[in-house]
Amino acid sequence: MNRTLPARDEVHVWFCDAHRSGGRRADAIGDIALLSREEKIRCARLARPAERRGFAAARAGARRVLADLVGAAPETIDMSVGTSAGMFAGLPTPLALDLVWSADAWALGLSTGVRLCLALELAEGPAAAAFARARVRRKALARLSGAACTMGAGMQRASGAFSVHDVPTPGFAVAAVACSGRHRRTGGPSLLLREMPAGT
């Protein structure tokens, strides 16, 4: 069990890519078994099998991470806040939570004292990843601010009440996190990419 929680002005991110060497491929039956009734209904409504597998893998993976932090069984975790940024109250200190996913990868972010929204894309090689980076930053910032935002490449400073930062992900995954307000003197929170719990 790993109960290292984010300190104030920290954002912890867990990332899982099924195609990466050593990554966990979606186990549809095992993942769906962990979902709540509402999640199973939502999963069944998704049109494409790949989307259903991705949704189940992301929700089940987030449950496993949170269960590891809490010291509980994954199926007992209340994920009723949904996949949008919300609060997870199953810990001594309520944490802001966001979960994003695609058919083949997902990312979970947790923080204390920082509102956050993630965005994620898988790119086909380094050239595509470079083009995707600005797009992913804009998407994360737009999700948090609730408005379409434009931003120059390489922007790491706060824009109005928000800041946006690259998330260091392995391979050609491209991820960014947008955060509320300014934090510390750097203008942004400290980011930490966390290891997945054993068996995830």
N, CA and C of each residue as an Amber inpcrd file, in Angstrom:
protein
   600
   0.8470000  -1.1950000   0.0000000   0.0000000   0.0000000   0.0000000
   0.8850000   1.2490000   0.0000000   0.4870000   2.2420000  -0.7700000
   1.2580000   3.4800000  -0.8820000   0.3470000   4.6470000  -0.5310000
   0.5030000   5.1960000   0.6700000  -0.4020000   6.2550000   1.1220000
   0.2530000   7.6360000   1.0560000   1.1720000   7.8320000   0.1200000
   1.7830000   9.1420000  -0.0530000   0.8060000  10.0430000  -0.7800000
   0.2380000  10.9980000  -0.0550000  -0.7590000  11.9000000  -0.6170000
  -0.1020000  13.1880000  -1.0930000  -0.7210000  13.8930000  -2.0280000
  -0.1510000  15.1700000  -2.4630000  -0.1040000  16.1750000  -1.3120000
   1.0360000  16.8330000  -1.1830000   1.1270000  17.9600000  -0.2610000
   0.4560000  19.1640000  -0.9170000   0.2660000  20.2300000  -0.1460000
  -0.3520000  21.4260000  -0.7240000   0.5110000  21.9370000  -1.8770000
  -0.1350000  22.3710000  -2.9410000   0.5310000  22.8570000  -4.1460000
   1.2810000  21.7530000  -4.8820000   0.8770000  20.5120000  -4.6910000
   1.4000000  19.3970000  -5.4770000   0.2650000  18.7770000  -6.2910000
   0.6070000  18.3040000  -7.4820000  -0.3080000  17.5200000  -8.3070000
   0.3670000  16.1830000  -8.5850000  -0.2780000  15.0990000  -8.1890000
   0.2120000  13.7590000  -8.4630000  -0.5850000  13.1770000  -9.6250000
   0.1180000  12.5800000 -10.5880000  -0.5270000  12.0250000 -11.7700000
  -0.1100000  10.5700000 -11.9340000  -1.0890000   9.7180000 -12.1780000
  -0.8590000   8.3160000 -12.5280000  -1.2360000   8.1520000 -13.9900000
  -0.4080000   7.4190000 -14.7510000  -0.6260000   7.2530000 -16.1790000
  -0.5080000   5.7820000 -16.5340000  -1.4180000   5.2900000 -17.3700000
  -1.3750000   3.8990000 -17.8230000  -1.6040000   3.8620000 -19.3250000
  -0.6570000   3.2810000 -20.0550000  -0.7380000   3.1200000 -21.5040000
  -0.6740000   1.6280000 -21.8030000  -1.7600000   1.0570000 -22.3300000
  -1.8300000  -0.3780000 -22.5650000  -0.8310000  -0.8420000 -23.6140000
  -0.4010000   0.0520000 -24.5240000   0.4990000  -0.3510000 -25.6000000
   1.9690000  -0.2700000 -25.2070000   2.2620000   0.3960000 -24.1260000
   3.6520000   0.5470000 -23.7050000   4.1660000  -0.7580000 -23.1180000
   5.4350000  -1.0330000 -23.3340000   6.0340000  -2.2510000 -22.7830000
   5.8220000  -2.2960000 -21.2720000   5.2470000  -3.3800000 -20.8060000
   4.9580000  -3.5130000 -19.3780000   3.6350000  -2.8940000 -18.9790000
   2.9540000  -2.2150000 -19.9140000   1.6660000  -1.6110000 -19.6020000
   0.5890000  -2.6590000 -19.4320000  -0.4610000  -2.2850000 -18.7440000
  -1.5450000  -3.2200000 -18.4680000  -2.6020000  -3.1050000 -19.5510000
  -2.8370000  -4.1880000 -20.2750000  -3.9170000  -4.2040000 -21.2610000
  -5.2440000  -4.2920000 -20.5410000  -6.2490000  -3.6770000 -21.1300000
  -7.5620000  -3.6630000 -20.5000000  -8.0950000  -5.0880000 -20.3710000
  -8.4270000  -5.4750000 -19.1730000  -9.0710000  -6.7500000 -18.8820000
 -10.5450000  -6.4240000 -18.6830000 -11.3150000  -6.5090000 -19.7700000
 -12.6820000  -6.0020000 -19.7440000 -13.5070000  -6.6360000 -18.6360000
 -13.4210000  -7.9500000 -18.4740000 -14.2350000  -8.6310000 -17.4670000
 -13.8040000  -8.2130000 -16.0650000 -12.4930000  -8.2310000 -15.8050000
 -11.9930000  -7.8530000 -14.4800000 -12.2390000  -6.3920000 -14.1570000
 -12.1100000  -5.5270000 -15.1630000 -12.3340000  -4.0980000 -14.9320000
 -13.8160000  -3.8050000 -14.6800000 -14.6770000  -4.3780000 -15.5070000
 -16.1070000  -4.1190000 -15.3590000 -16.6170000  -4.6150000 -14.0160000
 -16.0220000  -5.6960000 -13.5200000 -16.4610000  -6.2400000 -12.2280000
 -16.2720000  -5.2370000 -11.0900000 -15.3390000  -4.2970000 -11.2390000
 -15.0670000  -3.3120000 -10.1880000 -15.9970000  -2.1040000 -10.2570000
 -16.7210000  -1.9350000 -11.3520000 -17.4980000  -0.7240000 -11.5590000
 -18.8120000  -0.7540000 -10.7880000 -19.3020000   0.4400000 -10.4940000
 -20.6100000   0.5670000  -9.8610000 -21.7000000   0.2940000 -10.9010000
 -22.9260000   0.1660000 -10.4430000 -24.0520000  -0.0630000 -11.3480000
 -24.1600000   1.0650000 -12.3660000 -24.0190000   2.3140000 -11.9000000
 -24.1210000   3.4640000 -12.7960000 -23.0060000   3.4580000 -13.8390000
 -21.7970000   3.0850000 -13.4190000 -20.6720000   3.0270000 -14.3520000
 -20.8870000   1.9300000 -15.3880000 -21.4280000   0.7950000 -14.9720000
 -21.6870000  -0.2960000 -15.9150000 -22.7160000   0.1280000 -16.9560000
 -23.7360000   0.8610000 -16.5150000 -24.7430000   1.3550000 -17.4560000
 -24.1070000   2.3280000 -18.4450000 -23.3020000   3.2390000 -17.9300000
 -22.6330000   4.2100000 -18.7990000 -21.7020000   3.5060000 -19.7870000
 -20.9870000   2.5030000 -19.2940000 -20.0720000   1.7510000 -20.1480000
 -20.8330000   1.0490000 -21.2640000 -21.9620000   0.4370000 -20.9430000
 -22.7520000  -0.2930000 -21.9340000 -23.3080000   0.6290000 -23.0140000
 -23.4850000   1.9110000 -22.6950000 -24.0360000   2.8580000 -23.6690000
 -23.0040000   3.3390000 -24.6930000 -21.7300000   3.0940000 -24.4310000
 -20.7000000   3.5200000 -25.3770000 -20.7750000   2.6480000 -26.6180000
 -20.6880000   3.2710000 -27.7950000 -20.9650000   2.5760000 -29.0480000
 -19.8550000   1.5960000 -29.4440000 -18.5950000   2.0170000 -29.3060000
 -17.4910000   1.2050000 -29.8230000 -16.8980000   0.3250000 -28.7370000
 -16.5590000  -0.9380000 -29.0640000 -15.9340000  -1.8300000 -28.0670000
 -14.6550000  -1.2420000 -27.4650000 -13.8370000  -0.5520000 -28.3000000
 -12.5980000   0.0440000 -27.7900000 -12.8940000   1.1210000 -26.7620000
 -13.9570000   1.8930000 -26.9810000 -14.3380000   2.9280000 -26.0160000
 -14.8190000   2.2990000 -24.7100000 -15.5640000   1.2060000 -24.8220000
 -16.0370000   0.5200000 -23.6130000 -14.8630000  -0.0260000 -22.8160000
 -13.8880000  -0.6340000 -23.5160000 -12.7100000  -1.1660000 -22.8180000
 -11.9170000  -0.0340000 -22.1660000 -11.7570000   1.0830000 -22.8920000
 -11.0090000   2.2100000 -22.3480000 -11.6810000   2.8140000 -21.1290000
 -12.9970000   2.9830000 -21.2010000 -13.7410000   3.5310000 -20.0700000
 -13.6100000   2.6260000 -18.8520000 -13.8320000   1.3100000 -19.0500000
 -13.7550000   0.3690000 -17.9270000 -12.3500000   0.3350000 -17.3420000
 -11.3270000   0.3490000 -18.2080000  -9.9430000   0.3130000 -17.7260000
  -9.6140000   1.5580000 -16.9100000 -10.0820000   2.7320000 -17.3780000
  -9.7900000   3.9850000 -16.6800000 -10.4830000   4.0340000 -15.3290000
 -11.7690000   3.7240000 -15.2960000 -12.5050000   3.7780000 -14.0330000
 -11.9880000   2.7390000 -13.0400000 -11.7280000   1.5280000 -13.5370000
 -11.2000000   0.4960000 -12.6430000  -9.7900000   0.8440000 -12.1820000
  -8.9680000   1.3880000 -13.0840000  -7.6130000   1.7810000 -12.7070000
  -7.6130000   2.8740000 -11.6590000  -8.5010000   3.8680000 -11.8260000
  -8.6060000   4.9330000 -10.8280000  -9.0510000   4.3650000  -9.4860000
  -9.9780000   3.4290000  -9.5140000 -10.4170000   2.7830000  -8.2740000
  -9.2480000   2.0770000  -7.5850000  -8.4070000   1.4120000  -8.3740000
  -7.2580000   0.6970000  -7.7930000  -6.2680000   1.6720000  -7.1580000
  -6.0180000   2.7960000  -7.8380000  -5.1060000   3.8040000  -7.2860000
  -5.6600000   4.3570000  -5.9730000  -6.9320000   4.7730000  -5.9890000
  -7.5370000   5.3550000  -4.7960000  -7.6380000   4.3230000  -3.6730000
  -7.9290000   3.0740000  -4.0190000  -7.9800000   2.0150000  -3.0060000
  -6.6230000   1.8060000  -2.3650000  -5.5590000   1.9320000  -3.1790000
  -4.1970000   1.7980000  -2.6620000  -3.8920000   2.9190000  -1.6650000
  -4.3870000   4.1300000  -1.9390000  -4.1690000   5.2530000  -1.0360000
  -4.9710000   5.1100000   0.2560000  -6.2010000   4.6090000   0.1080000
  -7.0950000   4.5140000   1.2550000  -6.8460000   3.2610000   2.0840000
  -6.3910000   2.1960000   1.4170000  -6.2640000   0.9140000   2.0880000
  -7.5850000   0.1630000   2.0900000  -8.3000000   0.2070000   0.9610000
  -9.6120000  -0.4310000   0.8620000  -9.6560000  -1.2590000  -0.4130000
 -10.7440000  -1.9910000  -0.5960000 -10.9510000  -2.7570000  -1.8170000
 -11.4070000  -1.8180000  -2.9360000 -10.9050000  -2.0060000  -4.1730000
 -11.2600000  -1.0800000  -5.2650000 -12.7560000  -0.9490000  -5.4990000
 -13.5050000  -2.0390000  -5.3400000 -14.9450000  -1.9750000  -5.6140000
 -15.7170000  -1.1780000  -4.5740000 -15.0700000  -0.8380000  -3.4470000
 -15.7510000  -0.0500000  -2.4120000 -15.5290000   1.4510000  -2.5760000
 -14.6800000   1.8530000  -3.5210000 -14.3730000   3.2670000  -3.7110000
 -15.5540000   3.9700000  -4.3700000 -15.9440000   5.1170000  -3.8330000
 -17.0430000   5.9070000  -4.3810000 -16.4980000   6.8330000  -5.4650000
 -16.7850000   6.4930000  -6.7060000 -16.3470000   7.3090000  -7.8350000
 -17.5040000   8.1280000  -8.3890000 -18.4650000   8.4560000  -7.5660000
 -19.6670000   9.1310000  -8.0320000 -19.4090000  10.5540000  -8.4970000
 -18.2020000  11.1020000  -8.2330000 -17.8920000  12.4510000  -8.7160000
 -17.7670000  12.4760000 -10.2260000 -17.6540000  11.2970000 -10.8610000
 -17.5700000  11.2510000 -12.3160000 -16.1480000  11.4340000 -12.8040000
 -16.0010000  11.5590000 -14.1210000 -14.6690000  11.6970000 -14.6960000
 -14.2250000  13.1430000 -14.7880000 -15.1210000  14.0850000 -14.5830000
 -14.7290000  15.4880000 -14.5920000 -14.1050000  15.8510000 -13.2590000
 -13.4320000  16.9740000 -13.2420000 -12.7700000  17.3950000 -12.0150000
 -13.7760000  17.4610000 -10.8800000 -13.4300000  16.8620000  -9.7660000
 -14.3140000  16.8450000  -8.6070000 -13.5140000  16.5990000  -7.3530000
 -14.1830000  16.2970000  -6.2660000 -13.5220000  16.0530000  -4.9960000
 -13.6570000  14.5890000  -4.6250000 -12.5810000  14.0200000  -4.0980000
 -12.6180000  12.6710000  -3.5610000 -12.5250000  12.7840000  -2.0500000
 -13.5730000  12.3630000  -1.3640000 -13.6730000  12.5910000   0.0810000
 -13.3500000  11.3570000   0.9000000 -12.8080000  10.3160000   0.2810000
 -12.5340000   9.0940000   1.0200000 -11.2020000   9.0870000   1.7410000
 -10.5390000  10.2290000   1.8200000  -9.2410000  10.3430000   2.4720000
  -9.3350000  11.3540000   3.6040000  -8.3600000  11.3530000   4.5330000
  -8.4050000  12.3160000   5.6410000  -8.4850000  13.7620000   5.1740000
  -7.8130000  14.0760000   4.0640000  -7.8870000  15.4110000   3.4660000
  -8.5580000  15.2950000   2.1100000  -9.6890000  15.9780000   1.8900000
 -10.3390000  15.8920000   0.5840000  -9.3910000  16.3370000  -0.5250000
  -9.3910000  15.6000000  -1.6210000  -8.5030000  15.8910000  -2.7320000
  -9.3080000  16.2350000  -3.9720000  -8.7730000  17.1750000  -4.7640000
  -9.3190000  17.4100000  -6.0960000  -8.8790000  16.2620000  -6.9870000
  -9.7930000  15.8100000  -7.8630000  -9.5460000  14.6250000  -8.6790000
  -9.9700000  14.8990000 -10.1050000  -9.1890000  14.4030000 -11.0740000
  -9.6240000  14.4090000 -12.4650000  -9.1160000  13.1450000 -13.1430000
  -9.9450000  12.5770000 -14.0090000  -9.6180000  11.3470000 -14.7360000
  -9.9530000  11.5580000 -16.1980000  -8.9680000  11.3130000 -17.0710000
  -9.1920000  11.3830000 -18.5150000  -8.7440000  10.0620000 -19.1160000
  -9.3690000   9.7110000 -20.2440000  -9.0640000   8.4120000 -20.8330000
  -9.2970000   8.4280000 -22.3340000  -8.6430000   7.4650000 -22.9990000
  -8.8860000   7.1770000 -24.4020000  -9.0980000   5.6730000 -24.4990000
  -9.1720000   5.1410000 -25.6970000  -9.3630000   3.7020000 -25.8520000
  -8.1740000   2.9160000 -25.3060000  -6.9960000   3.5190000 -25.2840000
  -5.7870000   2.7680000 -24.9410000  -4.9840000   3.3220000 -23.7790000
  -5.3920000   4.4210000 -23.1910000  -4.6070000   4.9990000 -22.1000000
  -5.5200000   5.8370000 -21.2120000  -5.0440000   6.0970000 -19.9920000
  -5.7800000   6.9690000 -19.0870000  -4.8060000   7.6430000 -18.1370000
  -5.2550000   8.7560000 -17.5690000  -4.4480000   9.4840000 -16.5920000
  -5.3570000   9.9720000 -15.4750000  -4.8680000   9.8640000 -14.2560000
  -5.5890000  10.3080000 -13.0650000  -4.7430000  11.3570000 -12.3640000
  -5.3600000  12.4780000 -11.9990000  -4.6620000  13.5210000 -11.2560000
  -5.3270000  13.7600000  -9.9120000  -4.5140000  13.9490000  -8.8750000
  -4.9920000  14.2840000  -7.5370000  -4.1960000  15.4670000  -7.0150000
  -4.8530000  16.3310000  -6.2430000  -4.1410000  17.4580000  -5.6430000
  -4.8520000  17.9070000  -4.3800000  -4.1110000  18.6470000  -3.5710000
  -4.6670000  19.2810000  -2.3780000  -4.5270000  20.7840000  -2.5500000
  -5.6240000  21.5090000  -2.4710000  -5.5640000  22.9600000  -2.5660000
  -5.3670000  23.4970000  -3.9620000  -5.5030000  22.6450000  -4.9850000
  -5.3210000  23.0570000  -6.3730000  -6.4400000  22.4220000  -7.1930000
  -7.2560000  23.2260000  -7.8520000  -8.2030000  22.6730000  -8.8280000
  -7.4330000  22.2870000 -10.0730000  -7.7990000  21.1580000 -10.6780000
  -7.0420000  20.7110000 -11.8320000  -7.9320000  20.0510000 -12.8650000
  -7.4990000  20.1100000 -14.1230000  -8.1060000  19.3750000 -15.2260000
  -6.9860000  18.8720000 -16.1300000  -7.1010000  17.6190000 -16.5290000
  -6.1160000  16.9790000 -17.3930000  -6.6130000  16.9120000 -18.8280000
  -5.6850000  16.7440000 -19.7560000  -5.9980000  16.3930000 -21.1390000
  -4.9220000  15.4190000 -21.5990000  -5.3070000  14.5090000 -22.4960000
  -4.4210000  13.4070000 -22.8800000  -4.6490000  13.0400000 -24.3270000
  -3.5430000  12.7840000 -25.0530000  -3.5990000  12.2150000 -26.3980000
  -2.4560000  11.2360000 -26.5530000  -2.6520000  10.2160000 -27.3810000
  -1.5660000   9.3280000 -27.7900000  -1.1900000   9.7020000 -29.2140000
   0.0880000   9.9690000 -29.4430000   0.5660000  10.4130000 -30.7500000
   1.3480000   9.3010000 -31.4320000   1.3770000   9.3390000 -32.7600000
   2.1100000   8.3550000 -33.5640000   3.5040000   8.8940000 -33.8580000
   4.3910000   8.8240000 -32.8990000   5.7590000   9.2490000 -33.1120000
   6.0490000  10.6380000 -32.5840000   7.3550000  11.0120000 -32.5400000
   7.7660000  12.2850000 -31.9320000   7.2640000  13.5150000 -32.6700000
   7.1760000  13.4660000 -34.0030000   6.7060000  14.6450000 -34.7470000
   5.2470000  14.9300000 -34.4080000   4.4340000  13.8860000 -34.3870000
   3.0190000  14.0680000 -34.0520000   2.8570000  14.5240000 -32.6110000
   3.7270000  14.0250000 -31.7270000   3.6560000  14.4300000 -30.3210000
   3.9370000  15.9140000 -30.1700000   4.8860000  16.4350000 -30.9570000
   5.2080000  17.8640000 -30.8840000   4.0120000  18.7090000 -31.3120000
   3.2970000  18.2800000 -32.3540000   2.1120000  19.0140000 -32.8040000
   0.9790000  18.8990000 -31.7850000   0.8930000  17.7540000 -31.1280000
  -0.2100000  17.5260000 -30.1890000  -0.0560000  18.3190000 -28.8950000
   1.1790000  18.6880000 -28.5560000   1.4170000  19.2750000 -27.2370000
   0.6190000  20.5630000 -27.0100000   0.6620000  21.4790000 -27.9510000
  -0.0780000  22.7360000 -27.7860000  -1.5770000  22.4820000 -27.7510000
  -2.0440000  21.5340000 -28.5640000  -3.4730000  21.2050000 -28.5870000
  -3.9300000  20.6290000 -27.2500000  -3.1190000  19.7740000 -26.6450000
  -3.4610000  19.1650000 -25.3620000  -3.4480000  20.2150000 -24.2590000
  -2.5000000  21.1480000 -24.3020000  -2.4730000  22.2350000 -23.3140000
  -3.7390000  23.0880000 -23.4050000  -4.1210000  23.4180000 -24.6460000
  -5.3320000  24.2290000 -24.8200000  -6.5590000  23.5010000 -24.2850000
  -6.6250000  22.2070000 -24.5440000  -7.7870000  21.4350000 -24.0900000
  -7.8660000  21.3920000 -22.5680000  -6.7250000  21.1720000 -21.9020000
  -6.7160000  21.1370000 -20.4300000  -7.1320000  22.4850000 -19.8640000
  -6.6070000  23.5620000 -20.4300000  -6.9330000  24.8960000 -19.9440000
  -8.3970000  25.2400000 -20.2090000  -8.8960000  24.8530000 -21.3890000
 -10.2950000  25.1330000 -21.7180000 -11.2300000  24.3580000 -20.7950000
 -10.8700000  23.1220000 -20.4440000 -11.7110000  22.3440000 -19.5250000
 -11.8020000  23.0310000 -18.1650000 -10.6900000  23.5790000 -17.7040000
 -10.6800000  24.2050000 -16.3820000 -11.3430000  25.5730000 -16.4030000
 -11.0700000  26.3460000 -17.4030000 -11.5970000  27.7100000 -17.4390000
 -13.0200000  27.7560000 -17.9580000 -13.4260000  26.6990000 -18.6860000
 -14.7750000  26.6750000 -19.2320000 -14.9310000  27.5350000 -20.4650000
 -13.8060000  27.9280000 -21.0540000 -13.8710000  28.7750000 -22.2460000
 -12.7320000  28.3910000 -23.1700000 -12.8850000  28.6390000 -24.4470000
 -11.8180000  28.3930000 -25.4030000 -10.6860000  29.3700000 -25.1390000
  -9.4660000  28.8330000 -25.0310000  -8.3050000  29.6740000 -24.7170000
  -7.2290000  29.4350000 -25.7680000  -6.4950000  30.4680000 -26.0680000
  -5.3650000  30.3270000 -26.9680000  -4.0980000  30.5560000 -26.1730000
  -3.0390000  29.8840000 -26.6430000  -1.8070000  29.9660000 -25.8790000
  -0.6410000  29.6690000 -26.7970000   0.4510000  30.3680000 -26.6290000
   1.6320000  30.1310000 -27.4250000   2.3430000  28.8620000 -27.0040000
   3.0590000  28.2650000 -27.9440000   3.8370000  27.0730000 -27.6170000
   4.8600000  27.4080000 -26.5510000   5.0570000  26.4900000 -25.6210000
   6.0280000  26.6870000 -24.5570000   5.5150000  27.4550000 -23.3780000
   4.2210000  27.8370000 -23.3980000   3.6910000  28.6250000 -22.2800000
   3.6510000  27.7970000 -21.0160000   4.2280000  28.2720000 -19.9320000
   4.2050000  27.6050000 -18.6470000   3.7330000  28.5380000 -17.5380000
   3.4220000  29.7740000 -17.8880000   3.0410000  30.7410000 -16.8670000
   1.5210000  30.7790000 -16.7060000   1.0860000  31.4060000 -15.6660000
  -0.3580000  31.5030000 -15.4190000  -1.0110000  32.3830000 -16.4640000
  -2.2240000  32.0040000 -16.8530000  -3.0330000  32.8040000 -17.7610000
  -4.3000000  33.1800000 -17.0190000  -4.4090000  34.4370000 -16.5810000
  -5.5360000  34.8400000 -15.7490000  -5.4760000  34.0990000 -14.4280000
  -6.5480000  33.3870000 -14.0990000  -6.6070000  32.6630000 -12.8310000
  -6.0690000  31.2440000 -12.9450000  -5.5430000  30.8450000 -14.1210000
  -5.1450000  29.4700000 -14.3420000  -3.7040000  29.3770000 -14.8450000
  -3.1160000  28.2070000 -14.6930000  -1.8190000  27.9070000 -15.3030000
  -1.9150000  26.5340000 -15.9390000  -1.0680000  26.2860000 -16.9260000
  -1.0790000  24.9930000 -17.6170000   0.3460000  24.4830000 -17.7320000
   0.5160000  23.1630000 -17.5780000   1.8510000  22.5650000 -17.4900000
   1.8660000  21.2120000 -18.1880000   2.9880000  20.8920000 -18.8290000
   3.1600000  19.5680000 -19.4010000   3.2580000  18.5390000 -18.2860000
   2.6950000  17.3520000 -18.5240000   2.8470000  16.2240000 -17.6060000
   3.8580000  15.2750000 -18.2320000   4.9400000  14.9310000 -17.5280000
   5.9360000  14.0180000 -18.1040000   5.3920000  12.5940000 -18.1860000
   5.0100000  12.1900000 -19.3940000   4.4890000  10.8480000 -19.6060000
   5.4490000  10.0670000 -20.4900000   5.4930000   8.7500000 -20.3530000
   6.4200000   7.9350000 -21.1400000   5.9490000   7.7780000 -22.5760000
   6.8800000   7.3880000 -23.4520000   6.5310000   7.1100000 -24.8380000
   6.0440000   8.3520000 -25.5570000   5.0660000   8.1660000 -26.4410000
   4.5410000   9.2660000 -27.2390000   3.1970000   9.7500000 -26.7190000
   2.8800000   9.4350000 -25.4880000   1.6970000  10.0220000 -24.8710000
   1.9830000  11.4950000 -24.6050000   0.9720000  12.3270000 -24.8210000
   1.0870000  13.7600000 -24.5780000  -0.0100000  14.1380000 -23.5950000
   0.3890000  14.7080000 -22.4710000  -0.5870000  15.0740000 -21.4440000
  -0.2300000  16.4310000 -20.8690000  -1.2630000  17.1300000 -20.4060000
  -1.0810000  18.4290000 -19.7610000  -2.0750000  18.5380000 -18.6250000
  -1.7370000  19.3690000 -17.6470000  -2.6440000  19.6350000 -16.5400000
  -2.7950000  21.1420000 -16.3950000  -4.0390000  21.5920000 -16.3090000
  -4.3290000  22.9940000 -16.0220000  -4.7200000  23.0940000 -14.5620000
  -4.2210000  24.1210000 -13.8810000  -4.4090000  24.2720000 -12.4370000
  -4.9430000  25.6640000 -12.1260000  -5.6230000  25.7610000 -10.9960000
  -6.2050000  27.0420000 -10.5990000  -5.1640000  27.9120000  -9.9170000
  -5.1410000  29.1830000 -10.3060000  -4.3420000  30.1830000  -9.6020000
  -2.8470000  30.0170000  -9.7190000  -2.1480000  30.9130000  -9.0140000
  -0.6880000  30.8430000  -8.9250000  -0.3020000  30.1240000  -7.6500000
   0.7790000  29.3620000  -7.7320000   1.2080000  28.5810000  -6.5870000
   2.7190000  28.7100000  -6.4520000   3.1550000  28.9640000  -5.2450000
   4.5750000  29.1990000  -4.9660000   5.0670000  30.3450000  -5.8450000
   6.3690000  30.5010000  -5.9400000   6.8990000  31.6040000  -6.7450000
   7.0840000  31.2030000  -8.1980000   6.9150000  29.9080000  -8.5080000
   7.1210000  29.4410000  -9.8780000   5.8950000  29.6660000 -10.7430000
   4.7510000  30.0220000 -10.1590000   3.5490000  30.1970000 -10.9380000
   2.7790000  28.9180000 -11.1630000   3.2280000  27.7820000 -10.6350000
   2.5150000  26.5260000 -10.8330000   2.8430000  25.5210000  -9.7550000
   2.0410000  24.4560000  -9.6760000   2.2840000  23.4350000  -8.6640000
   3.4510000  22.5410000  -9.0280000   3.9150000  21.7730000  -8.0560000
   4.9070000  20.7440000  -8.3190000   4.1820000  19.5160000  -8.8650000
   4.7010000  18.9600000  -9.9660000   4.0910000  17.7900000 -10.5890000
   4.9070000  16.5510000 -10.2650000   4.2100000  15.4570000  -9.9640000
   4.8760000  14.1950000  -9.6630000   4.1470000  13.0770000 -10.3840000
   4.8500000  12.3630000 -11.2810000   4.2850000  11.2050000 -11.9500000
   4.4780000   9.9960000 -11.0440000   3.3750000   9.4010000 -10.6220000
   3.4060000   8.3090000  -9.6530000   3.3680000   6.9530000 -10.3490000
   3.9270000   5.9540000  -9.6800000   3.8950000   4.5800000 -10.1990000
   2.5460000   3.9470000  -9.9110000   2.0930000   3.1120000 -10.8510000
   0.8360000   2.4160000 -10.6440000   0.9820000   1.3810000  -9.5370000
  -0.0820000   1.1480000  -8.7370000  -0.0290000   0.0940000  -7.7250000
   0.1990000  -1.2570000  -8.3800000   0.8310000  -2.1730000  -7.6550000
   1.0690000  -3.5190000  -8.1620000  -0.2600000  -4.1530000  -8.5540000
  -0.2630000  -4.8130000  -9.7050000  -1.4630000  -5.4870000 -10.1620000
  -2.4000000  -4.6160000 -10.9570000  -2.0300000  -3.3360000 -11.1660000
  -2.8910000  -2.4450000 -11.9450000  -2.5390000  -2.5100000 -13.4130000
